[in-house]
């Protein structure tokens, strides 16, 4: 079974996707399934696969399962890029499960198949909801129409103005910026309506059988100041609701999985400063309209952010360091210490899986060997918890003659981490 995926220029869709509706190309715009791929499947200990002829495929599936799970634990996974990445990994997992069955008939792949089945089903549900939203948006665009003359030049302004009149304003900061720029183009549209003389435009559209369109467009443009004021008032409410939702998702990720990032840590440590930043960004985008918000408008963000201290304290009492990864290799410490030093961190503990995976090209020639590990990092300014980077990669390129370059840090020390107790 092929896993469907959103189509991208650098990814060949599966046969199932190619048969699907073109609406599957939709951008991700809805919130779906917060914790995808958190199935009860247990990852097999890497050491169990050492003697299997399917060792590389088994270990790769285990790594891919973990990576998929991590992606769905992120608070911001709802985007088309992440869905594409997950689809590719699921395709690879499916292929490798088949190879494992072929190479080692005694290896129990049931946990892999359960994970693949449940993750694929949840991914498909997410995709269908995205496509449904896309379909609704397309119907709305068709209803409003993108005009062949005036509208083609001012389509975004018309759409943003109609959104304001309908009370359906978007609240993400990027959307506010985009819509505000469009709203500010309405005066130019009003001038074009005047310059081309409304009766002439009206006659053209009557001939085309679309008599109502120029009237709606030109009246909208003529009332651009009122439309802009309406938009800002609605956008302020939508902006607050959107940020409250995003902040709550970050708090939930910390509470349930210990997941945090340096960005959210800085925001939640100073709730008042977080509120000032959100208010300042909104005011900068909407200043030209002349609508002023009350000082308390974004205050609910500060109230919600005050929960952070309690949630962080609870998260910092949990030991999340993976016990299965217990191999110590002092030669790897230096490259990781250098990475964490850049943000004021000190490496407290580093352990690896103790197994090595070999990457080969299509001809079976080795390219590199690699292993995975977990790093426990202490940052003095964080306070009483440690950061866990639990998917740190090390690799060494193939030099020929059966030898590889020494392993060194390759990935995993990123902005995101897990809060954990500073265990030894």
Coordinates of N, CA and C in Angstrom, one line a residue, residues 240-384:
X240 N -5.8 37.9 18.6 CA -5.8 37.4 20.0 C -6.1 36.0 20.1
X241 N -7.2 35.6 19.4 CA -7.7 34.2 19.5 C -6.6 33.2 18.9
X242 N -6.0 33.6 17.8 CA -5.0 32.8 17.2 C -3.8 32.6 18.1
X243 N -3.3 33.7 18.7 CA -2.1 33.6 19.6 C -2.4 32.8 20.8
X244 N -3.6 33.0 21.4 CA -4.0 32.2 22.6 C -3.9 30.7 22.2
X245 N -4.4 30.4 21.0 CA -4.4 28.9 20.6 C -3.0 28.4 20.4
X246 N -2.2 29.2 19.8 CA -0.8 28.8 19.6 C 0.0 28.6 20.9
X247 N -0.2 29.6 21.8 CA 0.4 29.5 23.1 C 0.0 28.3 23.9
X248 N -1.3 28.0 23.8 CA -1.9 26.9 24.5 C -1.3 25.6 24.0
X249 N -1.1 25.5 22.7 CA -0.6 24.3 22.1 C 0.8 24.1 22.6
X250 N 1.6 25.1 22.8 CA 3.0 25.0 23.3 C 3.0 24.6 24.7
X251 N 2.0 25.1 25.5 CA 1.9 24.7 26.9 C 1.5 23.2 27.0
X252 N 0.6 22.8 26.2 CA 0.2 21.4 26.2 C 1.3 20.5 25.8
X253 N 2.1 20.8 24.8 CA 3.2 20.0 24.4 C 4.2 19.9 25.5
X254 N 4.4 20.9 26.3 CA 5.3 20.9 27.4 C 4.8 20.0 28.5
X255 N 3.5 20.1 28.8 CA 2.8 19.3 29.8 C 2.8 17.8 29.5
X256 N 2.5 17.5 28.3 CA 2.3 16.1 27.9 C 3.6 15.4 27.5
X257 N 4.5 16.1 26.9 CA 5.7 15.5 26.4 C 7.0 16.1 26.8
X258 N 6.9 17.2 27.6 CA 8.1 17.9 28.0 C 8.7 18.7 26.9
X259 N 8.0 18.8 25.8 CA 8.6 19.5 24.6 C 8.6 21.0 24.8
X260 N 9.7 21.6 24.5 CA 9.9 23.1 24.6 C 10.9 23.5 23.6
X261 N 11.1 24.8 23.4 CA 12.1 25.4 22.6 C 12.6 26.7 23.2
X262 N 13.7 27.1 22.7 CA 14.3 28.4 23.3 C 13.4 29.6 23.0
X263 N 12.7 29.5 21.9 CA 11.8 30.6 21.6 C 10.6 30.7 22.6
X264 N 10.0 29.5 22.8 CA 8.9 29.5 23.8 C 9.3 29.7 25.2
X265 N 10.5 29.3 25.5 CA 11.0 29.5 26.9 C 11.2 31.0 27.1
X266 N 11.7 31.7 26.2 CA 11.9 33.2 26.3 C 10.5 33.9 26.4
X267 N 9.6 33.5 25.6 CA 8.2 34.1 25.7 C 7.5 33.9 27.0
X268 N 7.5 32.6 27.4 CA 6.8 32.3 28.7 C 7.5 32.8 29.9
X269 N 8.8 33.0 29.9 CA 9.5 33.5 31.1 C 9.1 34.9 31.4
X270 N 8.8 35.7 30.4 CA 8.4 37.0 30.6 C 7.0 37.3 29.9
X271 N 5.9 36.9 30.5 CA 4.6 37.0 29.8 C 4.3 38.5 29.4
X272 N 4.7 39.4 30.2 CA 4.4 40.8 29.9 C 5.1 41.3 28.6
X273 N 6.3 40.9 28.5 CA 7.1 41.2 27.3 C 6.5 40.5 26.1
X274 N 6.0 39.3 26.3 CA 5.3 38.6 25.2 C 4.1 39.3 24.7
X275 N 3.3 39.8 25.6 CA 2.1 40.6 25.3 C 2.5 41.9 24.5
X276 N 3.6 42.6 25.0 CA 4.0 43.8 24.4 C 4.5 43.5 22.9
X277 N 5.1 42.4 22.7 CA 5.6 42.1 21.4 C 4.4 41.8 20.4
X278 N 3.5 41.1 20.9 CA 2.3 40.7 20.0 C 1.5 42.0 19.7
X279 N 1.3 42.9 20.7 CA 0.6 44.1 20.5 C 1.4 45.1 19.6
X280 N 2.7 45.1 19.7 CA 3.5 46.0 18.9 C 3.5 45.6 17.4
X281 N 3.6 44.3 17.2 CA 3.6 43.7 15.8 C 2.2 44.1 15.2
X282 N 1.2 43.9 15.9 CA -0.2 44.2 15.3 C -0.3 45.7 15.0
X283 N 0.1 46.5 16.0 CA 0.0 47.9 15.8 C 0.8 48.5 14.6
X284 N 1.9 47.9 14.4 CA 2.8 48.3 13.3 C 2.1 48.0 12.0
X285 N 1.4 46.9 11.9 CA 0.8 46.5 10.6 C -0.4 47.3 10.3
X286 N -1.1 47.8 11.4 CA -2.4 48.4 11.2 C -2.4 49.9 11.5
X287 N -1.3 50.5 11.7 CA -1.2 51.9 12.2 C -1.8 52.9 11.2
X288 N -1.7 52.6 9.9 CA -2.1 53.5 8.8 C -3.7 53.7 8.8
X289 N -4.4 52.8 9.4 CA -5.9 52.9 9.4 C -6.4 53.8 10.5
X290 N -5.6 54.0 11.5 CA -6.0 54.9 12.6 C -6.9 54.3 13.7
X291 N -7.1 53.0 13.7 CA -7.9 52.4 14.8 C -6.9 52.0 15.9
X292 N -7.2 52.4 17.1 CA -6.4 52.2 18.3 C -7.0 51.2 19.2
X293 N -6.2 50.2 19.6 CA -6.7 49.1 20.5 C -6.5 49.6 21.9
X294 N -7.4 49.1 22.8 CA -7.2 49.4 24.2 C -6.0 48.6 24.8
X295 N -5.4 49.2 25.8 CA -4.1 48.6 26.3 C -4.3 47.2 26.8
X296 N -5.5 46.8 27.2 CA -5.8 45.5 27.8 C -6.2 44.5 26.8
X297 N -6.2 44.8 25.5 CA -6.7 43.9 24.5 C -6.0 42.5 24.5
X298 N -4.7 42.6 24.5 CA -3.9 41.3 24.5 C -3.5 40.8 25.9
X299 N -4.1 41.4 26.9 CA -3.8 41.0 28.3 C -4.1 39.5 28.5
X300 N -5.1 38.8 27.9 CA -5.3 37.4 28.2 C -4.1 36.5 27.9
X301 N -3.3 37.0 27.0 CA -2.0 36.2 26.7 C -1.2 36.1 27.9
X302 N -1.1 37.2 28.6 CA -0.2 37.2 29.9 C -0.8 36.3 30.9
X303 N -2.1 36.3 31.1 CA -2.8 35.5 32.1 C -2.6 34.0 31.7
X304 N -2.7 33.6 30.5 CA -2.5 32.2 30.1 C -1.0 31.8 30.3
X305 N -0.1 32.7 29.9 CA 1.3 32.4 30.0 C 1.8 32.2 31.4
X306 N 1.1 32.7 32.4 CA 1.5 32.5 33.8 C 1.4 31.0 34.2
X307 N 0.7 30.2 33.5 CA 0.6 28.8 33.8 C 1.9 28.1 33.5
X308 N 2.8 28.7 32.8 CA 4.0 28.1 32.3 C 4.9 27.7 33.5
X309 N 5.1 28.5 34.5 CA 6.0 28.2 35.6 C 5.6 26.9 36.3
X310 N 4.3 26.7 36.5 CA 3.8 25.5 37.2 C 4.0 24.3 36.2
X311 N 3.7 24.4 35.0 CA 3.9 23.3 34.0 C 5.3 22.9 33.8
X312 N 6.2 23.9 33.8 CA 7.6 23.7 33.6 C 8.2 22.9 34.9
X313 N 7.8 23.3 36.1 CA 8.2 22.7 37.3 C 7.9 21.2 37.3
X314 N 6.7 20.9 36.8 CA 6.2 19.5 36.8 C 7.0 18.7 35.7
X315 N 7.3 19.3 34.6 CA 8.0 18.7 33.5 C 9.4 18.4 33.9
X316 N 10.0 19.3 34.7 CA 11.4 19.2 35.1 C 11.7 18.1 36.1
X317 N 10.6 17.5 36.6 CA 10.8 16.4 37.6 C 10.7 15.0 36.9
X318 N 10.5 15.0 35.6 CA 10.4 13.7 34.9 C 11.7 13.4 34.2
X319 N 12.2 12.1 34.4 CA 13.4 11.7 33.8 C 13.1 11.1 32.4
X320 N 13.4 11.8 31.4 CA 13.1 11.4 30.0 C 14.3 10.8 29.2
X321 N 15.4 10.7 29.9 CA 16.6 10.2 29.2 C 16.3 8.7 28.8
X322 N 16.5 8.4 27.5 CA 16.2 7.0 27.0 C 17.1 6.0 27.7
X323 N 16.6 5.1 28.5 CA 17.4 4.1 29.2 C 18.1 3.1 28.2
X324 N 17.4 2.8 27.1 CA 17.9 1.8 26.2 C 19.2 2.3 25.5
X325 N 19.5 3.6 25.5 CA 20.7 4.1 24.9 C 21.7 4.3 26.0
X326 N 22.6 3.4 26.2 CA 23.5 3.4 27.3 C 25.0 3.3 27.0
X327 N 25.3 3.3 25.7 CA 26.7 3.2 25.3 C 27.4 4.6 25.4
X328 N 28.5 4.6 26.1 CA 29.3 5.8 26.3 C 30.5 5.8 25.3
X329 N 30.7 6.9 24.6 CA 31.9 7.0 23.7 C 32.4 8.4 23.9
X330 N 33.5 8.6 24.7 CA 34.0 9.9 25.0 C 34.5 10.6 23.8
X331 N 34.8 9.9 22.7 CA 35.3 10.6 21.5 C 34.3 11.4 20.8
X332 N 33.0 11.2 21.1 CA 31.9 12.0 20.5 C 31.6 13.2 21.3
X333 N 32.0 13.3 22.6 CA 31.7 14.4 23.5 C 32.1 15.7 22.9
X334 N 33.3 15.8 22.3 CA 33.8 17.1 21.9 C 32.9 17.8 20.9
X335 N 32.5 17.1 19.9 CA 31.7 17.7 18.8 C 30.3 18.2 19.3
X336 N 29.7 17.5 20.3 CA 28.5 17.9 20.9 C 28.7 19.1 21.8
X337 N 29.7 19.0 22.6 CA 30.0 20.1 23.5 C 30.2 21.4 22.8
X338 N 30.8 21.4 21.6 CA 31.0 22.6 20.8 C 29.6 23.1 20.3
X339 N 28.7 22.2 20.0 CA 27.4 22.7 19.5 C 26.6 23.4 20.6
X340 N 26.6 22.8 21.8 CA 25.7 23.3 22.9 C 26.4 24.6 23.5
X341 N 27.7 24.7 23.3 CA 28.4 25.9 23.9 C 27.9 27.2 23.2
X342 N 27.4 27.0 22.0 CA 27.0 28.2 21.2 C 25.8 28.9 21.9
X343 N 25.0 28.2 22.7 CA 23.9 28.8 23.4 C 24.0 28.8 24.9
X344 N 25.3 28.6 25.3 CA 25.5 28.7 26.8 C 25.3 27.4 27.5
X345 N 25.3 26.3 26.7 CA 25.0 25.0 27.3 C 26.3 24.2 27.7
X346 N 26.2 23.3 28.6 CA 27.2 22.4 29.0 C 26.7 20.9 28.9
X347 N 27.5 20.1 28.2 CA 27.1 18.7 28.0 C 27.3 18.0 29.4
X348 N 26.2 17.4 29.9 CA 26.2 16.7 31.1 C 26.3 15.2 30.9
X349 N 25.7 14.7 29.8 CA 25.7 13.2 29.6 C 25.4 13.0 28.1
X350 N 26.2 12.0 27.5 CA 25.9 11.6 26.1 C 26.0 10.1 26.0
X351 N 24.9 9.5 25.5 CA 24.9 8.1 25.3 C 24.4 7.8 23.9
X352 N 24.8 6.7 23.3 CA 24.4 6.3 22.0 C 23.7 4.9 22.0
X353 N 23.2 4.5 20.9 CA 22.4 3.2 20.8 C 23.4 2.1 20.9
X354 N 24.7 2.3 20.5 CA 25.6 1.2 20.5 C 25.6 0.4 19.2
X355 N 24.8 0.8 18.3 CA 24.7 0.1 17.0 C 25.0 1.0 15.9
X356 N 25.5 0.5 14.8 CA 25.9 1.3 13.7 C 25.1 0.9 12.4
X357 N 24.7 1.9 11.7 CA 23.9 1.7 10.5 C 24.8 2.2 9.3
X358 N 24.7 1.4 8.2 CA 25.5 1.7 7.0 C 24.6 2.2 5.9
X359 N 24.9 3.4 5.4 CA 24.1 3.9 4.2 C 24.8 3.5 3.0
X360 N 24.1 2.9 2.0 CA 24.7 2.5 0.7 C 24.0 3.1 -0.4
X361 N 24.6 3.3 -1.6 CA 24.0 3.8 -2.8 C 23.2 2.6 -3.5
X362 N 22.6 2.9 -4.6 CA 21.8 1.9 -5.3 C 22.7 0.7 -5.8
X363 N 24.0 0.8 -5.9 CA 24.8 -0.2 -6.3 C 25.4 -1.1 -5.1
X364 N 24.9 -0.7 -3.9 CA 25.4 -1.4 -2.7 C 26.7 -0.9 -2.2
X365 N 27.2 0.1 -2.7 CA 28.5 0.7 -2.2 C 28.3 1.5 -1.0
X366 N 29.0 1.3 0.1 CA 28.9 2.1 1.3 C 29.1 3.6 1.1
X367 N 28.3 4.4 1.7 CA 28.5 5.9 1.6 C 29.0 6.5 2.9
X368 N 28.4 5.9 4.0 CA 28.7 6.4 5.3 C 28.1 5.5 6.4
X369 N 28.7 5.6 7.6 CA 28.1 4.8 8.7 C 27.6 5.8 9.7
X370 N 26.6 5.5 10.5 CA 26.0 6.4 11.4 C 25.5 5.7 12.7
X371 N 25.2 6.5 13.7 CA 24.6 6.0 14.9 C 23.8 7.1 15.5
X372 N 22.9 6.8 16.4 CA 22.0 7.8 17.1 C 22.3 7.9 18.5
X373 N 22.0 9.0 19.2 CA 22.3 9.1 20.6 C 21.4 10.2 21.2
X374 N 21.6 10.3 22.5 CA 20.8 11.3 23.3 C 21.8 12.1 24.1
X375 N 21.6 13.4 24.2 CA 22.5 14.3 24.9 C 21.7 15.1 26.0
X376 N 22.2 15.1 27.2 CA 21.7 15.8 28.3 C 22.5 17.1 28.5
X377 N 21.8 18.2 28.5 CA 22.5 19.5 28.4 C 22.0 20.4 29.5
X378 N 22.9 21.0 30.2 CA 22.5 22.0 31.3 C 22.8 23.4 30.8
X379 N 21.8 24.3 30.9 CA 22.0 25.7 30.6 C 21.7 26.5 31.8
X380 N 22.7 27.2 32.3 CA 22.6 27.9 33.6 C 21.4 28.8 33.7
X381 N 21.1 29.5 32.6 CA 20.0 30.5 32.6 C 18.7 29.8 32.7
X382 N 18.6 28.5 32.4 CA 17.3 27.8 32.4 C 16.8 27.6 33.8
X383 N 17.6 27.5 34.8 CA 17.2 27.3 36.1 C 17.5 25.8 36.5
X384 N 16.5 25.1 37.0 CA 16.7 23.8 37.6 C 16.4 22.6 36.8

